[in-house]
Amino acid sequence: MRLRLTPREDSYYDLFADSANNLVTASRLLVEIISDGSDREALAEKMRACEHAGDERTHAIMNRLNESFITPFDREDIYRLASNLDDVMDYMEAAADLIGLYQIDHLPKEVVRQVEVLERAAELTAEAMPRLRSMNNLNEYWIEINRLENQADQVYRRLLAKLFGGEYDALTVMKMKEVIDQLEQAADAFEHVANTIESIAVKES
């Protein structure tokens, strides 16, 4: 394996920014997918393309990590950040796929709130990525992501109460719970991204 003796910092930052921007695209696809009357099959195909693009960026980061002798920050943190971003994409794509596979026509209105939280978290994450270069003005980002994750938890608990409140038959409950579980995992994964960035910023300060 050939190692570079000079850093290629820009490539890492650009790849992280691309990964985060891809999450914004995916979150907006989710907004469309949960809308009544949407062409879910076509949108699910677009979501799969997003997931594939995310995988390619993650692999590019890992390949760069294997080839680079010098990195902009700790190798372990680069790996963690890339993995966390990939996790978010995987959970969102899984939720979209399940909605289509289970042919869930109408989702509880609280699911809209779940997805709105994910969309905002994606936007904030994409906005934060360029600031990794300087490590400046990032604290408001991870504070807001943590607040959003707390909101997501509250919405998730209300959804569980609604699902088990007797309004839905058992099979529908099982299907919907799988979807909202994936959305909740995506919110958790956004917080993991923020926590990793906070850890990087503290080490670099």
XYZ file of N, CA, C and O in Angstrom:
820
model
N 0.850 -1.189 0.000
C 0.000 0.000 0.000
C 0.884 1.237 0.000
O 1.797 1.382 0.796
N 0.554 2.175 -0.909
C 1.339 3.384 -1.037
C 0.821 4.449 -0.073
O -0.367 4.751 -0.040
N 1.724 5.030 0.734
C 1.341 6.059 1.687
C 1.785 7.422 1.195
O 2.903 7.579 0.712
N 0.885 8.412 1.335
C 1.275 9.777 1.014
C 1.947 10.409 2.229
O 1.489 10.240 3.349
N 3.024 11.154 1.990
C 3.730 11.805 3.082
C 3.268 13.235 3.291
O 3.717 13.916 4.210
N 2.379 13.710 2.453
C 1.832 15.050 2.626
C 0.331 14.950 2.841
O -0.323 14.063 2.302
N -0.217 15.841 3.668
C -1.639 15.743 3.973
C -2.514 16.124 2.793
O -2.145 16.957 1.981
N -3.673 15.489 2.718
C -4.671 15.853 1.714
C -5.921 16.281 2.474
O -6.963 15.657 2.392
N -5.809 17.345 3.245
C -6.883 17.740 4.142
C -8.144 18.126 3.386
O -9.242 17.799 3.792
N -7.972 18.856 2.285
C -9.142 19.338 1.565
C -10.053 18.201 1.132
O -11.277 18.347 1.133
N -9.480 17.092 0.751
C -10.297 15.990 0.271
C -11.194 15.450 1.377
O -12.349 15.108 1.124
N -10.692 15.365 2.607
C -11.525 14.909 3.720
C -12.690 15.867 3.946
O -13.846 15.453 4.064
N -12.380 17.151 4.037
C -13.418 18.133 4.301
C -14.484 18.124 3.203
O -15.678 18.217 3.489
N -14.032 18.033 1.969
C -14.980 18.021 0.858
C -15.866 16.777 0.885
O -17.067 16.848 0.613
N -15.277 15.644 1.219
C -16.052 14.404 1.272
C -17.055 14.424 2.420
O -18.199 13.961 2.262
N -16.657 14.962 3.565
C -17.604 15.092 4.674
C -18.750 16.029 4.306
O -19.913 15.761 4.610
N -18.409 17.135 3.643
C -19.445 18.085 3.217
C -20.393 17.426 2.215
O -21.622 17.603 2.297
N -19.857 16.653 1.288
C -20.692 15.950 0.317
C -21.630 14.963 1.003
O -22.806 14.845 0.646
N -21.095 14.246 1.983
C -21.919 13.277 2.721
C -23.068 13.967 3.435
O -24.211 13.496 3.415
N -22.766 15.095 4.069
C -23.809 15.832 4.795
C -24.846 16.417 3.845
O -26.053 16.382 4.125
N -24.406 16.949 2.707
C -25.357 17.478 1.724
C -26.256 16.378 1.172
O -27.435 16.608 0.866
N -25.699 15.189 1.042
C -26.493 14.045 0.592
C -27.592 13.707 1.594
O -28.687 13.283 1.218
N -27.323 13.916 2.881
C -28.340 13.681 3.906
C -29.476 14.694 3.798
O -30.626 14.365 4.090
N -29.160 15.915 3.404
C -30.211 16.915 3.190
C -31.133 16.449 2.072
O -32.371 16.493 2.198
N -30.546 15.979 0.981
C -31.344 15.458 -0.130
C -32.230 14.308 0.328
O -33.425 14.248 0.001
N -31.656 13.393 1.100
C -32.414 12.227 1.577
C -33.550 12.641 2.506
O -34.660 12.099 2.425
N -33.285 13.591 3.383
C -34.330 14.024 4.324
C -35.495 14.670 3.582
O -36.668 14.501 3.959
N -35.194 15.404 2.512
C -36.267 16.035 1.728
C -37.045 15.009 0.920
O -38.257 15.165 0.696
N -36.374 13.945 0.513
C -37.090 12.841 -0.122
C -38.046 12.174 0.867
O -39.167 11.802 0.504
N -37.609 12.044 2.108
C -38.476 11.480 3.147
C -39.734 12.320 3.327
O -40.831 11.783 3.507
N -39.563 13.648 3.317
C -40.713 14.545 3.432
C -41.724 14.238 2.336
O -42.942 14.172 2.579
N -41.235 14.029 1.121
C -42.123 13.715 0.004
C -42.749 12.336 0.154
O -43.941 12.134 -0.128
N -41.956 11.383 0.602
C -42.435 9.997 0.708
C -43.596 9.872 1.682
O -44.540 9.102 1.450
N -43.554 10.620 2.784
C -44.624 10.492 3.781
C -45.840 11.350 3.440
O -46.837 11.315 4.159
N -45.762 12.106 2.351
C -46.898 12.934 1.937
C -47.944 12.073 1.230
O -47.605 11.186 0.443
N -49.203 12.342 1.509
C -50.285 11.597 0.868
C -50.270 11.833 -0.638
O -50.072 12.958 -1.109
N -50.462 10.753 -1.389
C -50.549 10.864 -2.831
C -49.221 10.905 -3.554
O -49.186 11.083 -4.779
N -48.122 10.743 -2.833
C -46.811 10.790 -3.481
C -46.533 9.494 -4.238
O -47.101 8.444 -3.930
N -45.657 9.595 -5.220
C -45.239 8.416 -5.979
C -44.102 7.751 -5.194
O -42.926 7.988 -5.438
N -44.486 6.924 -4.258
C -43.508 6.378 -3.322
C -42.506 5.445 -3.980
O -41.361 5.366 -3.560
N -42.935 4.746 -5.004
C -42.010 3.838 -5.683
C -40.875 4.626 -6.342
O -39.694 4.274 -6.211
N -41.223 5.701 -7.025
C -40.204 6.529 -7.683
C -39.317 7.216 -6.655
O -38.095 7.303 -6.823
N -39.935 7.693 -5.582
C -39.160 8.380 -4.540
C -38.239 7.410 -3.801
O -37.121 7.770 -3.427
N -38.719 6.185 -3.586
C -37.884 5.177 -2.932
C -36.662 4.851 -3.783
O -35.570 4.604 -3.258
N -36.840 4.856 -5.103
C -35.713 4.625 -5.999
C -34.691 5.752 -5.885
O -33.474 5.512 -5.874
N -35.169 6.981 -5.770
C -34.269 8.116 -5.575
C -33.546 8.001 -4.230
O -32.369 8.344 -4.112
N -34.264 7.521 -3.225
C -33.646 7.347 -1.911
C -32.554 6.289 -1.963
O -31.492 6.446 -1.343
N -32.798 5.217 -2.703
C -31.769 4.187 -2.836
C -30.535 4.742 -3.539
O -29.404 4.380 -3.202
N -30.756 5.622 -4.514
C -29.629 6.264 -5.191
C -28.847 7.138 -4.218
O -27.609 7.182 -4.255
N -29.549 7.819 -3.320
C -28.889 8.621 -2.275
C -28.054 7.729 -1.358
O -26.926 8.081 -0.987
N -28.642 6.599 -0.982
C -27.924 5.683 -0.094
C -26.663 5.152 -0.768
O -25.611 5.033 -0.135
N -26.774 4.860 -2.063
C -25.616 4.388 -2.827
C -24.551 5.469 -2.903
O -23.350 5.193 -2.726
N -24.979 6.716 -3.147
C -24.031 7.834 -3.198
C -23.354 8.024 -1.844
O -22.147 8.316 -1.764
N -24.122 7.859 -0.765
C -23.541 7.964 0.568
C -22.496 6.901 0.822
O -21.428 7.172 1.392
N -22.787 5.675 0.384
C -21.816 4.588 0.529
C -20.525 4.900 -0.221
O -19.421 4.633 0.270
N -20.667 5.451 -1.417
C -19.482 5.775 -2.213
C -18.615 6.811 -1.511
O -17.380 6.713 -1.519
N -19.235 7.806 -0.901
C -18.477 8.824 -0.184
C -17.806 8.234 1.052
O -16.669 8.569 1.369
N -18.525 7.363 1.748
C -17.933 6.717 2.922
C -16.725 5.881 2.523
O -15.675 5.937 3.176
N -16.852 5.117 1.453
C -15.728 4.303 0.977
C -14.562 5.184 0.543
O -13.393 4.839 0.781
N -14.870 6.326 -0.067
C -13.804 7.239 -0.488
C -13.032 7.776 0.716
O -11.804 7.899 0.680
N -13.760 8.085 1.791
C -13.101 8.562 3.011
C -12.223 7.471 3.602
O -11.075 7.711 4.003
N -12.747 6.251 3.640
C -11.976 5.140 4.202
C -10.738 4.852 3.349
O -9.651 4.572 3.886
N -10.890 4.910 2.042
C -9.737 4.696 1.162
C -8.694 5.786 1.363
O -7.488 5.512 1.394
N -9.152 7.023 1.478
C -8.232 8.134 1.715
C -7.504 7.930 3.040
O -6.306 8.194 3.160
N -8.218 7.433 4.026
C -7.621 7.213 5.339
C -6.526 6.156 5.259
O -5.471 6.278 5.904
N -6.744 5.129 4.470
C -5.752 4.067 4.319
C -4.529 4.524 3.541
O -3.430 3.985 3.726
N -4.712 5.520 2.680
C -3.623 5.972 1.823
C -2.827 7.137 2.421
O -1.726 7.419 1.960
N -3.394 7.813 3.410
C -2.777 9.035 3.934
C -1.915 8.748 5.155
O -2.338 8.038 6.072
N -0.735 9.344 5.159
C 0.146 9.229 6.321
C -0.201 10.303 7.347
O -0.134 10.077 8.553
N -0.573 11.481 6.860
C -0.939 12.601 7.728
C -2.411 12.921 7.488
O -2.859 12.987 6.347
N -3.158 13.124 8.570
C -4.586 13.429 8.471
C -4.878 14.736 9.212
O -4.127 15.122 10.113
N -5.974 15.429 8.863
C -6.269 16.723 9.482
C -6.597 16.622 10.962
O -6.395 17.581 11.710
N -7.138 15.497 11.395
C -7.344 15.217 12.820
C -7.278 13.715 13.019
O -6.977 12.982 12.082
N -7.501 13.250 14.237
C -7.262 11.850 14.573
C -7.936 10.886 13.592
O -9.099 11.081 13.213
N -7.213 9.873 13.199
C -7.742 8.880 12.267
C -9.007 8.229 12.822
O -9.973 7.982 12.092
N -8.996 7.944 14.111
C -10.158 7.314 14.737
C -11.388 8.210 14.615
O -12.501 7.732 14.374
N -11.204 9.528 14.760
C -12.321 10.462 14.651
C -12.818 10.571 13.216
O -14.020 10.720 12.980
N -11.914 10.515 12.254
C -12.322 10.522 10.848
C -13.179 9.289 10.558
O -14.231 9.385 9.919
N -12.738 8.159 11.036
C -13.491 6.916 10.838
C -14.868 7.010 11.495
O -15.889 6.651 10.891
N -14.900 7.514 12.741
C -16.167 7.614 13.466
C -17.137 8.560 12.775
O -18.331 8.265 12.642
N -16.637 9.707 12.341
C -17.501 10.687 11.699
C -18.072 10.135 10.394
O -19.270 10.269 10.122
N -17.234 9.500 9.591
C -17.702 8.901 8.341
C -18.755 7.822 8.615
O -19.783 7.749 7.931
N -18.506 7.004 9.627
C -19.443 5.921 9.967
C -20.766 6.476 10.483
O -21.848 5.968 10.148
N -20.699 7.519 11.319
C -21.912 8.132 11.855
C -22.776 8.720 10.750
O -23.998 8.557 10.741
N -22.145 9.427 9.810
C -22.887 9.994 8.683
C -23.531 8.891 7.850
O -24.682 9.017 7.413
N -22.812 7.811 7.654
C -23.342 6.675 6.895
C -24.524 6.041 7.618
O -25.501 5.621 6.981
N -24.458 5.978 8.943
C -25.557 5.406 9.733
C -26.848 6.202 9.531
O -27.928 5.615 9.388
N -26.737 7.535 9.556
C -27.929 8.370 9.356
C -28.600 8.014 8.030
O -29.813 7.799 7.959
N -27.794 7.939 6.981
C -28.328 7.631 5.653
C -28.998 6.264 5.640
O -30.098 6.090 5.091
N -28.369 5.289 6.256
C -28.917 3.928 6.264
C -30.278 3.878 6.954
O -31.206 3.205 6.468
N -30.419 4.577 8.076
C -31.696 4.558 8.808
C -32.798 5.258 8.017
O -33.938 4.781 7.971
N -32.472 6.375 7.390
C -33.492 7.082 6.609
C -33.923 6.247 5.405
O -35.108 6.173 5.087
N -32.964 5.622 4.740
C -33.301 4.794 3.589
C -34.138 3.586 4.024
O -35.083 3.193 3.317
N -33.815 3.010 5.175
C -34.580 1.864 5.669
C -36.027 2.259 5.956
O -36.963 1.512 5.626
N -36.220 3.420 6.565
C -37.584 3.885 6.851
C -38.372 4.063 5.558
O -39.525 3.631 5.451
N -37.743 4.700 4.560
C -38.410 4.911 3.281
C -38.757 3.581 2.615
O -39.853 3.413 2.067
N -37.842 2.641 2.681
C -38.054 1.336 2.057
C -39.201 0.584 2.725
O -40.043 -0.019 2.050
N -39.260 0.651 4.050
C -40.315 -0.061 4.782
C -41.694 0.517 4.490
O -42.670 -0.231 4.391
N -41.769 1.838 4.355
C -43.060 2.454 4.035
C -43.591 1.894 2.720
O -44.786 1.586 2.590
N -42.703 1.733 1.743
C -43.116 1.179 0.464
C -43.412 -0.306 0.525
O -44.432 -0.771 0.002
N -42.527 -1.053 1.173
C -42.711 -2.503 1.243
C -43.983 -2.890 1.979
O -44.689 -3.833 1.582
N -44.271 -2.152 3.069
C -45.464 -2.459 3.858
C -46.723 -1.797 3.305
O -47.812 -2.006 3.838
N -46.559 -0.986 2.254
C -47.693 -0.301 1.623
C -48.533 0.437 2.660
O -49.760 0.294 2.725
N -47.843 1.236 3.457
C -48.521 2.028 4.488
C -49.062 3.294 3.825
O -48.309 4.192 3.454
N -50.371 3.370 3.678
C -50.974 4.492 2.952
C -51.034 5.762 3.792
O -50.776 6.855 3.296
N -51.398 5.614 5.047
C -51.565 6.785 5.901
C -50.745 6.615 7.183
O -50.956 5.667 7.937
N -49.849 7.544 7.390
C -49.022 7.527 8.590
C -49.558 8.530 9.598
O -50.120 9.561 9.211
N -49.396 8.271 10.905
C -49.829 9.251 11.904
C -49.156 10.601 11.670
O -48.014 10.663 11.217
N -49.873 11.675 11.998
C -49.329 13.017 11.736
C -48.040 13.272 12.506
O -47.221 14.099 12.089
N -47.833 12.550 13.604
C -46.600 12.727 14.370
C -45.363 12.287 13.584
O -44.262 12.756 13.853
N -45.556 11.391 12.606
C -44.430 10.973 11.769
C -43.909 12.170 10.958
O -42.714 12.283 10.707
N -44.818 13.054 10.567
C -44.403 14.276 9.866
C -43.448 15.066 10.740
O -42.432 15.582 10.256
N -43.771 15.153 12.027
C -42.887 15.876 12.945
C -41.547 15.174 13.076
O -40.491 15.830 13.127
N -41.546 13.849 13.126
C -40.283 13.099 13.161
C -39.403 13.468 11.973
O -38.209 13.742 12.127
N -40.001 13.482 10.795
C -39.235 13.748 9.578
C -38.799 15.206 9.516
O -37.704 15.517 9.029
N -39.631 16.112 10.012
C -39.235 17.529 10.062
C -37.989 17.716 10.918
O -37.101 18.498 10.573
N -37.924 17.000 12.031
C -36.744 17.069 12.894
C -35.513 16.561 12.147
O -34.438 17.171 12.215
N -35.676 15.471 11.408
C -34.553 14.925 10.643
C -34.102 15.899 9.553
O -32.900 16.076 9.328
N -35.060 16.535 8.894
C -34.711 17.490 7.842
C -33.908 18.654 8.420
O -32.896 19.070 7.840
N -34.355 19.167 9.569
C -33.630 20.288 10.185
C -32.253 19.845 10.657
O -31.262 20.586 10.499
N -32.159 18.652 11.221
C -30.858 18.140 11.672
C -29.900 17.979 10.490
O -28.706 18.280 10.596
N -30.430 17.537 9.351
C -29.602 17.379 8.154
C -29.089 18.731 7.674
O -27.912 18.883 7.317
N -29.964 19.728 7.676
C -29.563 21.072 7.235
C -28.478 21.643 8.143
O -27.481 22.212 7.658
N -28.653 21.489 9.446
C -27.665 22.002 10.397
C -26.330 21.290 10.247
O -25.258 21.906 10.347
N -26.383 19.988 10.007
C -25.155 19.206 9.841
C -24.414 19.641 8.580
O -23.187 19.801 8.597
N -25.155 19.855 7.500
C -24.532 20.311 6.254
C -23.915 21.701 6.421
O -22.836 21.986 5.884
N -24.589 22.564 7.167
C -24.059 23.904 7.417
C -22.798 23.862 8.271
O -21.906 24.712 8.132
N -22.713 22.880 9.165
C -21.578 22.800 10.097
C -20.314 22.244 9.447
O -19.201 22.594 9.852
N -20.466 21.393 8.452
C -19.307 20.699 7.899
C -18.193 21.624 7.390
O -17.016 21.369 7.656
N -18.510 22.711 6.671
C -17.421 23.587 6.218
C -16.630 24.211 7.371
O -15.464 24.581 7.191
N -17.240 24.298 8.546
C -16.552 24.904 9.697
C -15.569 23.952 10.357
O -14.838 24.346 11.277
N -15.553 22.691 9.898
C -14.550 21.752 10.419
C -13.128 22.220 10.110
O -12.192 21.919 10.854
N -12.964 22.952 9.012
C -11.626 23.405 8.627
C -11.013 24.308 9.693
O -9.826 24.229 9.983
N -11.838 25.184 10.251
C -11.337 26.143 11.249
C -11.679 25.746 12.678
O -11.094 26.261 13.624
N -12.638 24.840 12.834
C -13.135 24.422 14.145
C -13.775 25.583 14.910
O -13.873 25.549 16.139
N -14.236 26.599 14.177
C -14.853 27.760 14.818
C -16.371 27.694 14.710
O -16.924 27.173 13.743
N -17.030 28.260 15.732
C -18.491 28.439 15.707
C -19.248 27.131 15.504
O -20.217 27.081 14.740
N -18.798 26.095 16.191
C -19.471 24.800 16.077
C -20.330 24.464 17.292
O -21.174 23.574 17.216
N -20.117 25.171 18.410
C -20.824 24.781 19.635
C -22.335 24.943 19.512
O -23.110 24.125 20.032
N -22.789 25.987 18.795
C -24.231 26.160 18.629
C -24.830 25.009 17.827
O -25.981 24.622 18.049
N -24.036 24.469 16.914
C -24.504 23.341 16.096
C -24.807 22.123 16.960
O -25.903 21.559 16.892
N -23.834 21.698 17.774
C -24.100 20.458 18.521
C -25.115 20.668 19.638
O -25.829 19.733 19.992
N -25.221 21.879 20.166
C -26.257 22.163 21.166
C -27.641 22.032 20.537
O -28.548 21.427 21.105
N -27.804 22.591 19.330
C -29.101 22.528 18.648
C -29.439 21.107 18.213
O -30.607 20.690 18.293
N -28.456 20.357 17.774
C -28.706 18.953 17.401
C -29.159 18.157 18.618
O -30.095 17.341 18.533
N -28.533 18.383 19.760
C -28.955 17.690 20.977
C -30.388 18.064 21.354
O -31.173 17.212 21.793
N -30.735 19.337 21.173
C -32.104 19.769 21.470
C -33.092 19.086 20.524
O -34.161 18.620 20.942
N -32.728 19.023 19.245
C -33.599 18.367 18.270
C -33.766 16.880 18.583
O -34.859 16.322 18.419
N -32.704 16.252 19.028
C -32.792 14.826 19.355
C -33.732 14.608 20.536
O -34.487 13.619 20.562
N -33.710 15.533 21.495
C -34.652 15.443 22.614
C -36.091 15.587 22.121
O -36.993 14.883 22.595
N -36.302 16.495 21.188
C -37.631 16.632 20.584
C -38.050 15.338 19.886
O -39.197 14.900 20.006
N -37.111 14.753 19.154
C -37.399 13.505 18.450
C -37.798 12.411 19.426
O -38.713 11.613 19.140
N -37.128 12.348 20.567
C -37.478 11.359 21.586
C -38.913 11.550 22.073
O -39.662 10.576 22.247
N -39.285 12.808 22.302
C -40.641 13.094 22.781
C -41.688 12.700 21.745
O -42.721 12.096 22.078
N -41.427 13.028 20.490
C -42.354 12.665 19.422
C -42.463 11.142 19.302
O -43.562 10.592 19.134
N -41.327 10.472 19.408
C -41.306 9.003 19.316
C -42.149 8.376 20.422
O -42.932 7.451 20.159
N -42.017 8.893 21.641
C -42.800 8.334 22.753
C -44.295 8.569 22.553
O -45.119 7.688 22.851
N -44.651 9.745 22.031
C -46.074 10.007 21.753
C -46.602 9.074 20.667
O -47.744 8.610 20.714
N -45.745 8.813 19.680
C -46.134 7.886 18.618
C -46.366 6.479 19.157
O -47.327 5.807 18.765
N -45.484 6.034 20.041
C -45.672 4.706 20.632
C -46.992 4.628 21.391
O -47.728 3.638 21.284
N -47.286 5.684 22.159
C -48.540 5.707 22.917
C -49.736 5.649 21.966
O -50.729 4.951 22.246
N -49.641 6.349 20.843
C -50.732 6.350 19.860
C -50.882 4.976 19.219
O -51.995 4.466 19.077
N -49.748 4.361 18.846
C -49.804 3.062 18.188
C -50.416 1.996 19.088
O -51.154 1.117 18.621
N -50.106 2.066 20.376
C -50.600 1.039 21.298
C -51.869 1.480 22.019
O -52.277 0.862 23.012
N -52.508 2.529 21.500
C -53.716 3.045 22.151
C -55.010 2.387 21.696
O -56.086 2.767 22.155
N -54.924 1.425 20.793
C -56.117 0.705 20.365
C -56.718 1.180 19.059
O -57.695 0.595 18.562
N -56.151 2.233 18.468
C -56.686 2.774 17.215
C -56.356 1.894 16.011
O -57.095 1.857 15.031
N -55.232 1.166 16.107
C -54.754 0.378 14.968
C -54.787 -1.107 15.288
O -54.647 -1.508 16.454
N -54.951 -1.919 14.232
C -54.883 -3.362 14.434
C -53.426 -3.775 14.657
O -52.493 -3.017 14.357
N -53.238 -4.981 15.154
C -51.910 -5.428 15.584
C -50.897 -5.429 14.449
O -49.735 -5.032 14.631
N -51.308 -5.854 13.254
C -50.379 -5.917 12.128
C -49.925 -4.518 11.713
O -48.742 -4.292 11.442
N -50.857 -3.585 11.697
C -50.512 -2.202 11.350
C -49.566 -1.613 12.384
O -48.627 -0.884 12.036
N -49.801 -1.913 13.637
C -48.914 -1.435 14.711
C -47.493 -1.930 14.478
O -46.527 -1.164 14.576
N -47.369 -3.218 14.151
C -46.030 -3.781 13.930
C -45.334 -3.097 12.758
O -44.146 -2.771 12.832
N -46.064 -2.862 11.668
C -45.476 -2.231 10.492
C -45.044 -0.798 10.797
O -43.923 -0.380 10.477
N -45.959 -0.035 11.399
C -45.647 1.363 11.682
C -44.523 1.507 12.698
O -43.696 2.419 12.597
N -44.484 0.603 13.662
C -43.435 0.703 14.677
C -42.063 0.509 14.054
O -41.090 1.171 14.446
N -41.959 -0.389 13.089
C -40.666 -0.572 12.419
C -40.221 0.713 11.728
O -39.046 1.079 11.754
N -41.173 1.421 11.122
C -40.849 2.674 10.432
C -40.399 3.733 11.418
O -39.348 4.371 11.244
N -41.180 3.937 12.481
C -40.824 5.013 13.415
C -39.559 4.673 14.205
O -38.831 5.573 14.627
N -39.285 3.384 14.373
C -38.024 2.991 15.015
C -36.828 3.423 14.167
O -35.821 3.913 14.689
N -36.935 3.239 12.861
C -35.841 3.642 11.968
C -35.657 5.155 11.981
O -34.517 5.659 11.984
N -36.751 5.899 12.010
C -36.661 7.356 12.067
C -36.052 7.825 13.386
O -35.263 8.780 13.417
N -36.404 7.156 14.461
C -35.811 7.487 15.760
C -34.311 7.181 15.771
O -33.506 7.948 16.315
N -33.937 6.081 15.154
C -32.512 5.730 15.060
C -31.754 6.768 14.237
O -30.603 7.098 14.536
N -32.394 7.305 13.209
C -31.758 8.349 12.405
C -31.508 9.597 13.242
O -30.448 10.230 13.136
N -32.473 9.962 14.077
C -32.294 11.121 14.961
C -31.147 10.882 15.933
O -30.323 11.784 16.187
N -31.080 9.678 16.484
C -29.974 9.329 17.377
C -28.641 9.415 16.646
O -27.640 9.890 17.205
N -28.616 8.959 15.395
C -27.373 8.967 14.620
C -26.910 10.389 14.318
O -25.708 10.665 14.290
N -27.855 11.310 14.095
C -27.475 12.715 13.918
C -26.800 13.242 15.193
O -25.838 14.014 15.107
N -27.312 12.827 16.340
C -26.675 13.251 17.591
C -25.272 12.660 17.718
O -24.358 13.318 18.214
N -25.086 11.429 17.255
C -23.755 10.819 17.282
C -22.780 11.606 16.404
O -21.613 11.772 16.759
N -23.269 12.080 15.254
C -22.439 12.929 14.392
C -22.018 14.180 15.153
O -20.843 14.567 15.165
N -22.991 14.831 15.793
C -22.708 16.064 16.532
C -21.747 15.815 17.683
O -20.831 16.618 17.936
N -21.930 14.701 18.382
C -21.040 14.376 19.504
C -19.615 14.122 19.020
O -18.647 14.503 19.688
N -19.489 13.494 17.869
C -18.161 13.250 17.298
C -17.490 14.565 16.918
O -16.300 14.770 17.178
N -18.252 15.467 16.301
C -17.689 16.768 15.934
C -17.295 17.559 17.187
O -16.249 18.219 17.213
N -18.108 17.466 18.218
C -17.748 18.141 19.476
C -16.431 17.583 20.029
O -15.559 18.332 20.471
N -16.285 16.261 19.990
C -15.073 15.624 20.481
C -13.858 16.077 19.675
O -12.789 16.370 20.225
N -14.001 16.158 18.347
C -12.925 16.605 17.484
C -12.543 18.051 17.811
O -11.356 18.393 17.939
N -13.559 18.900 17.960
C -13.298 20.314 18.245
C -12.579 20.511 19.571
O -11.678 21.351 19.696
N -12.970 19.727 20.586
C -12.316 19.830 21.900
C -10.856 19.411 21.797
O -9.939 20.070 22.349
N -10.600 18.339 21.065
C -9.207 17.861 20.916
C -8.356 18.862 20.154
O -7.159 18.999 20.435
N -8.958 19.552 19.183
C -8.200 20.460 18.335
C -8.076 21.863 18.917
O -7.355 22.695 18.371
N -8.802 22.125 20.005
C -8.781 23.482 20.572
C -7.526 23.739 21.400
O -6.839 22.829 21.801
